[in-house]
Coordinates of C-alpha atoms in Angstrom, one line a residue:
Chain C
M443 CA 81.6 74.4 107.8
I444 CA 82.7 75.5 104.4
Q445 CA 80.1 75.1 101.6
Q446 CA 81.0 73.0 98.6
L447 CA 82.4 75.0 95.7
N448 CA 80.4 74.4 92.5
F449 CA 81.8 75.6 89.2
G450 CA 79.3 73.6 87.2
D451 CA 76.7 76.3 87.8
L452 CA 78.8 78.7 85.8
L453 CA 78.9 76.7 82.5
P454 CA 75.5 77.9 81.2
Y455 CA 76.9 81.4 81.4
W456 CA 80.0 80.9 79.4
D457 CA 78.8 83.3 76.7
V458 CA 78.2 86.1 79.2
F459 CA 81.8 85.7 80.3
A460 CA 83.0 85.6 76.7
R461 CA 81.2 88.8 75.9
G462 CA 82.6 90.6 79.0
L463 CA 86.0 89.4 78.1
V464 CA 85.8 90.7 74.6
F465 CA 84.5 94.1 75.9
T466 CA 87.4 94.4 78.3
I467 CA 90.0 93.5 75.6
V468 CA 88.5 95.9 73.1
L469 CA 88.3 98.7 75.7
T470 CA 91.9 98.1 76.8
L471 CA 93.3 98.0 73.3
T472 CA 91.5 101.1 72.0
S473 CA 92.1 103.2 75.1
T474 CA 95.7 102.1 75.2
V475 CA 96.3 103.4 71.7
A476 CA 94.4 106.7 72.3
G477 CA 95.9 107.0 75.8
L478 CA 99.5 106.7 74.5
A479 CA 98.8 109.2 71.8
L480 CA 97.5 111.6 74.5
G481 CA 100.5 110.9 76.7
T482 CA 102.9 111.6 73.8
A483 CA 101.2 114.9 73.1
G484 CA 101.3 115.7 76.8
A485 CA 105.0 114.8 77.1
W486 CA 105.6 117.0 74.1
A487 CA 103.8 119.9 75.7
R488 CA 105.8 119.5 78.9
T489 CA 109.2 119.5 77.2
F490 CA 109.0 121.0 73.7
G491 CA 105.6 122.8 73.7
P492 CA 104.8 126.4 74.6
K493 CA 104.9 127.4 78.2
W494 CA 101.2 127.6 78.7
A495 CA 100.6 124.2 77.2
G496 CA 103.2 122.7 79.6
A497 CA 101.5 124.4 82.6
V498 CA 98.1 123.1 81.6
T499 CA 99.4 119.6 81.0
R500 CA 101.1 119.7 84.4
V501 CA 97.8 120.5 86.2
Y502 CA 96.0 117.8 84.2
V503 CA 98.6 115.2 85.1
E504 CA 98.6 116.1 88.8
I505 CA 94.8 116.1 89.1
I506 CA 94.5 112.7 87.4
R507 CA 97.4 111.1 89.3
N508 CA 96.1 112.2 92.6
T509 CA 92.4 111.2 92.4
P510 CA 91.0 107.6 92.2
F511 CA 90.0 106.3 88.8
I512 CA 86.5 105.5 90.0
V513 CA 85.9 109.2 91.0
Q514 CA 87.1 110.3 87.5
L515 CA 84.7 107.8 86.0
F516 CA 81.8 109.0 88.1
F517 CA 82.7 112.6 87.3
I518 CA 82.6 111.9 83.6
F519 CA 79.5 109.7 83.6
F520 CA 77.4 111.4 86.3
G521 CA 78.9 114.9 86.6
L522 CA 79.3 116.0 83.0
P523 CA 75.7 115.5 82.0
A524 CA 74.9 118.3 84.4
L525 CA 76.9 120.5 82.0
G526 CA 74.9 119.1 79.1
V527 CA 77.5 116.5 78.0
K528 CA 75.7 113.2 77.9
L529 CA 77.8 110.1 77.3
S530 CA 76.9 106.5 77.0
E531 CA 78.5 104.0 79.5
D532 CA 80.9 102.7 76.8
V533 CA 82.0 106.2 75.7
A534 CA 82.4 107.4 79.3
A535 CA 84.4 104.3 80.2
F536 CA 86.6 104.8 77.1
I537 CA 87.2 108.5 77.8
A538 CA 88.0 107.9 81.5
M539 CA 90.5 105.2 80.6
V540 CA 92.2 107.4 77.9
I541 CA 92.4 110.4 80.3
N542 CA 93.8 108.2 83.0
L543 CA 96.4 106.5 80.9
G544 CA 97.2 109.8 79.2
A545 CA 98.2 111.4 82.5
Y546 CA 100.4 108.5 83.6
S547 CA 102.0 108.1 80.2
T548 CA 102.7 111.8 80.0
E549 CA 104.9 111.6 83.1
I550 CA 106.6 108.4 81.9
I551 CA 107.3 109.6 78.4
R552 CA 108.5 113.0 79.7
A553 CA 111.0 111.2 81.8
G554 CA 112.2 109.4 78.7
I555 CA 112.5 112.6 76.8
E556 CA 114.5 114.3 79.5
A557 CA 116.9 111.3 79.5
V558 CA 117.8 112.0 75.9
P559 CA 121.4 113.5 75.9
K560 CA 121.5 117.2 75.3
G561 CA 124.1 116.8 72.6
H562 CA 121.6 115.0 70.4
L563 CA 119.3 118.1 70.5
E564 CA 122.2 120.4 69.8
A565 CA 123.3 118.2 66.9
G566 CA 119.8 118.4 65.5
A567 CA 119.7 122.2 65.9
S568 CA 123.0 122.5 64.2
L569 CA 121.5 120.7 61.2
A570 CA 118.9 123.5 61.1
M571 CA 116.1 121.2 62.1
S572 CA 113.1 122.9 63.6
R573 CA 112.1 122.1 67.2
W574 CA 109.3 119.9 65.9
E575 CA 111.7 118.0 63.6
I576 CA 114.1 117.5 66.5
F577 CA 111.3 116.1 68.7
R578 CA 109.9 113.9 65.9
H579 CA 113.1 112.5 64.4
I580 CA 115.7 112.6 67.2
V581 CA 114.0 112.6 70.6
L582 CA 110.8 110.6 70.3
K583 CA 112.0 107.1 69.4
P584 CA 114.9 106.8 71.9
A585 CA 112.6 108.3 74.6
L586 CA 109.9 105.8 74.0
M587 CA 112.4 103.0 73.8
K588 CA 113.9 103.9 77.2
V589 CA 110.5 104.0 79.0
Y590 CA 108.8 101.2 77.2
P591 CA 109.0 98.8 80.1
A592 CA 107.4 101.4 82.4
L593 CA 104.7 102.1 79.8
S594 CA 104.0 98.4 79.5
S595 CA 103.4 97.9 83.2
Q596 CA 101.2 101.0 83.3
I597 CA 99.1 99.6 80.5
V598 CA 98.6 96.4 82.4
I599 CA 97.7 98.4 85.5
V600 CA 95.1 100.4 83.5
M601 CA 93.7 97.2 82.1
L602 CA 93.2 95.8 85.6
G603 CA 91.8 99.1 86.7
S604 CA 89.2 98.9 83.9
A605 CA 87.2 96.5 86.2
V606 CA 85.8 99.6 87.7
V607 CA 83.9 100.6 84.6
S608 CA 81.3 97.9 85.6
Q609 CA 80.1 100.4 88.2
I610 CA 78.6 102.6 85.5
S611 CA 77.1 99.5 83.8
A612 CA 79.6 99.3 81.0
E613 CA 79.4 95.6 80.2
D614 CA 82.9 94.4 80.8
L615 CA 84.2 91.3 82.4
T616 CA 83.4 92.4 86.0
Y617 CA 79.9 93.4 84.9
A618 CA 79.5 89.9 83.4
A619 CA 80.6 88.4 86.8
N620 CA 78.2 90.6 88.7
Y621 CA 75.4 89.6 86.4
I622 CA 76.1 85.9 86.6
Q623 CA 76.4 85.9 90.4
S624 CA 73.1 87.7 90.7
R625 CA 71.5 84.9 88.7
N626 CA 73.1 81.8 90.2
F627 CA 74.2 83.1 93.6
R628 CA 77.6 81.4 93.2
A629 CA 79.5 84.7 94.0
F630 CA 82.7 83.2 95.1
E631 CA 83.1 80.8 92.2
V632 CA 82.1 83.5 89.7
Y633 CA 84.7 85.9 91.0
I634 CA 87.4 83.3 91.1
V635 CA 86.8 82.6 87.4
A636 CA 86.7 86.3 86.6
A637 CA 89.9 86.9 88.6
F638 CA 91.6 84.0 86.8
L639 CA 90.5 85.5 83.4
Y640 CA 92.0 88.8 84.4
L641 CA 95.2 87.1 85.4
L642 CA 95.4 85.4 82.0
L643 CA 94.6 88.8 80.4
A644 CA 97.4 90.4 82.3
I645 CA 99.9 87.7 81.3
G646 CA 98.7 87.8 77.7
L647 CA 98.9 91.6 77.5
R648 CA 102.4 91.6 79.0
A649 CA 103.5 89.0 76.4
L650 CA 101.9 91.0 73.6
L651 CA 103.6 94.2 74.7
R652 CA 106.9 92.5 74.9
G653 CA 106.4 91.3 71.3
I654 CA 105.5 94.7 70.1
G655 CA 108.5 96.2 72.0
R656 CA 110.8 93.7 70.3
A657 CA 109.3 94.6 66.8
M658 CA 109.4 98.3 67.4
F659 CA 112.8 98.6 69.1
P660 CA 114.8 95.7 67.6
K661 CA 117.8 96.2 69.9
G662 CA 116.0 97.1 73.1
Chain I
M1167 CA 67.4 121.6 97.5
S1168 CA 67.9 124.4 100.0
D1169 CA 68.2 122.1 103.0
F1170 CA 71.2 120.5 101.3
S1171 CA 73.4 123.4 100.9
F1172 CA 77.0 123.4 99.7
W1173 CA 78.3 123.5 103.3
I1174 CA 76.2 120.5 104.4
I1175 CA 77.5 118.5 101.4
L1176 CA 81.1 119.4 102.2
Q1177 CA 80.7 118.7 105.9
N1178 CA 79.3 115.2 105.2
L1179 CA 82.1 114.5 102.7
L1180 CA 84.7 115.6 105.2
L1181 CA 83.2 113.4 107.9
A1182 CA 83.4 110.4 105.5
T1183 CA 87.0 111.3 104.7
R1184 CA 87.9 110.2 108.2
W1185 CA 87.1 106.6 107.1
T1186 CA 89.1 106.9 103.9
I1187 CA 92.1 108.1 106.0
L1188 CA 91.7 105.4 108.6
L1189 CA 91.3 102.6 106.1
S1190 CA 94.3 103.9 104.2
L1191 CA 96.4 104.0 107.3
I1192 CA 95.4 100.6 108.6
A1193 CA 95.8 99.0 105.2
F1194 CA 99.2 100.6 104.7
V1195 CA 100.6 99.5 108.0
S1196 CA 99.3 96.0 107.8
G1197 CA 100.2 95.8 104.1
G1198 CA 103.7 97.0 105.0
F1199 CA 104.0 94.3 107.7
V1200 CA 102.9 91.5 105.4
G1201 CA 105.0 93.1 102.6
L1202 CA 108.1 92.9 104.8
L1203 CA 107.6 89.2 105.4
L1204 CA 107.0 88.7 101.7
L1205 CA 110.2 90.6 100.9
L1206 CA 112.2 88.4 103.2
A1207 CA 110.7 85.3 101.5
R1208 CA 111.3 86.8 98.1
V1209 CA 115.0 87.4 98.6
S1210 CA 115.7 84.3 100.9
H1211 CA 117.9 81.4 100.0
S1212 CA 115.1 79.0 100.1
K1213 CA 113.7 78.3 96.6
T1214 CA 110.3 77.2 97.9
L1215 CA 109.9 80.5 99.7
R1216 CA 111.0 82.4 96.6
V1217 CA 108.6 80.6 94.3
L1218 CA 105.7 81.0 96.7
S1219 CA 106.3 84.7 97.2
I1220 CA 106.6 85.2 93.4
G1221 CA 103.3 83.4 92.9
Y1222 CA 101.7 85.5 95.6
I1223 CA 103.0 88.7 94.1
E1224 CA 101.9 87.7 90.5
L1225 CA 98.5 86.8 91.8
F1226 CA 97.8 90.1 93.6
Q1227 CA 99.5 92.3 91.0
G1228 CA 97.9 90.4 88.1
T1229 CA 94.2 90.7 89.2
P1230 CA 92.1 93.8 89.7
L1231 CA 91.9 95.1 93.3
L1232 CA 88.1 95.1 92.7
M1233 CA 88.1 91.3 92.2
Q1234 CA 90.2 90.8 95.3
L1235 CA 87.6 92.9 97.3
F1236 CA 84.8 90.8 95.9
L1237 CA 86.6 87.5 96.7
F1238 CA 87.3 88.5 100.3
F1239 CA 83.8 89.9 100.7
F1240 CA 82.0 86.8 99.3
G1241 CA 84.8 84.3 100.0
V1242 CA 85.0 84.6 103.8
A1243 CA 81.2 84.3 103.9
L1244 CA 81.6 80.7 102.6
F1245 CA 83.0 79.8 106.0
D1246 CA 79.8 81.0 107.5
I1247 CA 81.6 84.0 109.0
E1248 CA 79.7 87.2 108.7
V1249 CA 82.1 89.6 107.1
S1250 CA 81.6 93.3 107.2
P1251 CA 82.7 95.6 104.3
W1252 CA 85.3 97.0 106.8
V1253 CA 87.0 93.6 107.3
A1254 CA 86.8 92.6 103.6
A1255 CA 88.2 96.0 102.5
W1256 CA 91.0 95.8 105.1
L1257 CA 92.0 92.2 104.1
A1258 CA 91.9 92.9 100.4
L1259 CA 93.8 96.1 100.6
T1260 CA 96.4 94.5 103.0
F1261 CA 97.1 91.7 100.5
W1262 CA 97.2 94.0 97.5
T1263 CA 99.4 96.6 99.2
S1264 CA 101.8 93.9 100.5
A1265 CA 102.3 92.5 97.0
F1266 CA 103.3 95.9 95.6
L1267 CA 105.4 97.0 98.5
A1268 CA 107.3 93.7 98.5
E1269 CA 108.1 94.2 94.9
I1270 CA 109.2 97.8 95.4
W1271 CA 111.4 96.9 98.4
R1272 CA 112.9 93.9 96.5
G1273 CA 114.2 96.4 93.9
C1274 CA 115.7 98.4 96.8
V1275 CA 117.4 95.4 98.3
E1276 CA 118.7 94.2 95.0
S1277 CA 120.2 97.6 94.2
I1278 CA 122.5 97.3 97.2
P1279 CA 125.9 96.5 95.6
K1280 CA 127.1 92.9 95.8
G1281 CA 130.2 94.0 97.6
Q1282 CA 128.1 94.8 100.7
W1283 CA 127.0 91.2 100.9
E1284 CA 130.5 89.9 100.3
A1285 CA 132.1 92.2 102.8
S1286 CA 129.6 91.4 105.5
E1287 CA 129.9 87.7 104.8
S1288 CA 133.7 88.0 105.1
L1289 CA 133.0 89.4 108.6
A1290 CA 131.3 86.1 109.4
L1291 CA 127.9 87.6 109.7
T1292 CA 125.0 85.2 109.4
Y1293 CA 122.4 85.8 106.7
W1294 CA 120.1 87.4 109.2
E1295 CA 122.8 89.6 110.6
Q1296 CA 123.7 90.7 107.1
M1297 CA 120.1 91.6 106.4
R1298 CA 119.5 93.2 109.7
Y1299 CA 122.7 95.3 110.1
V1300 CA 124.0 95.8 106.6
I1301 CA 121.5 95.4 103.8
L1302 CA 118.1 96.5 105.1
P1303 CA 119.4 99.8 106.7
Q1304 CA 120.9 100.8 103.3
A1305 CA 117.9 99.6 101.4
L1306 CA 115.6 101.5 103.7
K1307 CA 117.1 104.8 102.7
I1308 CA 116.4 104.1 99.0
A1309 CA 112.9 102.7 99.8
V1310 CA 111.4 105.7 101.5
A1311 CA 110.6 107.7 98.4
P1312 CA 108.9 105.0 96.3
T1313 CA 107.1 103.8 99.5
V1314 CA 105.6 107.2 100.1
G1315 CA 104.7 107.3 96.4
F1316 CA 102.9 104.0 96.7
S1317 CA 100.9 105.3 99.6
V1318 CA 99.1 107.5 97.1
Q1319 CA 97.9 104.3 95.4
V1320 CA 96.6 102.9 98.7
V1321 CA 94.6 106.0 99.4
K1322 CA 93.1 105.8 95.9
G1323 CA 92.6 102.1 96.3
T1324 CA 90.4 102.6 99.3
A1325 CA 87.9 104.3 96.9
L1326 CA 87.0 100.8 95.6
A1327 CA 85.8 99.8 99.1
S1328 CA 82.8 101.9 98.3
I1329 CA 81.7 99.2 95.8
I1330 CA 81.3 96.6 98.5
G1331 CA 79.3 99.1 100.6
F1332 CA 82.0 100.6 102.9
V1333 CA 81.0 104.2 103.5
E1334 CA 84.1 106.2 102.9
L1335 CA 84.6 109.3 100.8
T1336 CA 83.5 107.9 97.4
K1337 CA 80.5 106.1 98.8
A1338 CA 79.5 109.2 100.7
G1339 CA 79.7 111.1 97.4
T1340 CA 77.4 108.6 95.7
M1341 CA 74.9 108.8 98.5
L1342 CA 74.9 112.6 98.6
N1343 CA 74.5 112.7 94.9
N1344 CA 71.5 110.4 95.2
V1345 CA 69.9 112.9 97.6
T1346 CA 70.9 116.2 96.1
F1347 CA 71.1 115.4 92.4
Q1348 CA 74.1 117.6 92.1
P1349 CA 76.6 115.2 90.6
F1350 CA 78.9 117.9 89.2
L1351 CA 79.3 119.6 92.5
V1352 CA 79.5 116.4 94.6
Y1353 CA 82.0 114.6 92.5
S1354 CA 84.1 117.8 92.1
L1355 CA 84.3 118.1 95.8
V1356 CA 85.1 114.3 96.2
A1357 CA 87.9 114.7 93.7
L1358 CA 89.2 117.8 95.4
I1359 CA 89.3 116.1 98.8
Y1360 CA 91.2 113.1 97.3
F1361 CA 93.6 115.5 95.7
A1362 CA 94.1 117.3 99.0
L1363 CA 95.0 113.9 100.6
C1364 CA 97.2 112.6 97.8
F1365 CA 99.0 115.6 96.4
P1366 CA 101.1 116.3 99.5
L1367 CA 102.2 112.6 99.5
S1368 CA 103.1 112.7 95.8
W1369 CA 104.9 116.0 96.3
Y1370 CA 106.8 114.7 99.3
S1371 CA 107.8 111.5 97.5
K1372 CA 109.1 113.5 94.6
R1373 CA 111.1 115.7 96.8
L1374 CA 112.6 112.7 98.7
E1375 CA 113.6 111.2 95.3
G1376 CA 115.3 114.4 94.3
R1377 CA 117.2 114.5 97.5
L1378 CA 118.4 110.9 97.1
N1379 CA 119.7 111.7 93.6
V1380 CA 121.7 114.7 94.9
A1381 CA 123.2 112.5 97.7
R1382 CA 124.4 110.1 95.0

């Protein structure tokens, strides 16, 4: 027989949930900003940068895109200290998120840059703009605008992927759920609530990104 | 330290890789099967089916795979059924994979020009005949590249099964690390093996994509 579900046992732990939720939100927002900056730099390196930088970026992107996030996280948190780089859980989680999003957004933004018509670049060059000026003033904005939907869904995917940082004891929403279910043994109820909160986060994040997109690219 | 040499670590990791591959294959096949049913519901004429499939897809794309793993692992136990990490991982990955594949394939189906529907309808084909003989064969051609691309996500997704105690590549890495205290070496090797599994798939997917664009 199925046991009775009991969500009442979760109420005393609402503050634990709240703290985990805030951690996940802050981690997502900060690593999104840094990850997109890294991705933009990577995309620049792949298209406008020197050849060696493009090659290095390409290796970085392929390594990150073809290994699981959890292994990247373990490598940074457990592996790097062996080289003398000791990081706290929070910093390791942040760095892993940034590196992960950076690789995916490099590929996405690069696709946007390559979709900018060649004539625009030539027009910029004929105005005696430097390569950097062309990138900064002609290429970047239309490229970002074109790939903004893809970037948005990648950001949501990375936010959902952040559940894994609980495995190095970073105190995110999943960590909160693990903690609560170890106290009240209501595993199923706890994870239902946590999953529901993630769903709300995903919906909220999508709405936020849509709003930002509308403000940044008024026509798109 | 000497009794856990590099080769023994590598050998153990490679043995565990079998389970990563097996779980990936099983999850991909069953996820593809459920995904196909979901796709048919998603593009059907029935509004109920459409709404239900949209809800399903939203649910599994809007929550972390890790939560889904936990829910299957602890949820099935509520029915007093002993659930092994194997079964929980298989179920969670199947549902998760099906949601993404259905959405990918929907894009492919919807990219088939409307004229194809109209032409086949004017030949008095029923809905199922249209699907079976006209739409799906064409959609299939477009779908191969993104489907192969998504298989990379499935292989990487199986790494999360380690968290509920399924001993695959990542879990084996954690266990070996606990014995050898060589995290740098162990996780480098784990990453390298995942790369060796995923990179050919990524590469192949990209090549298929390129070929498709040429054909157009």
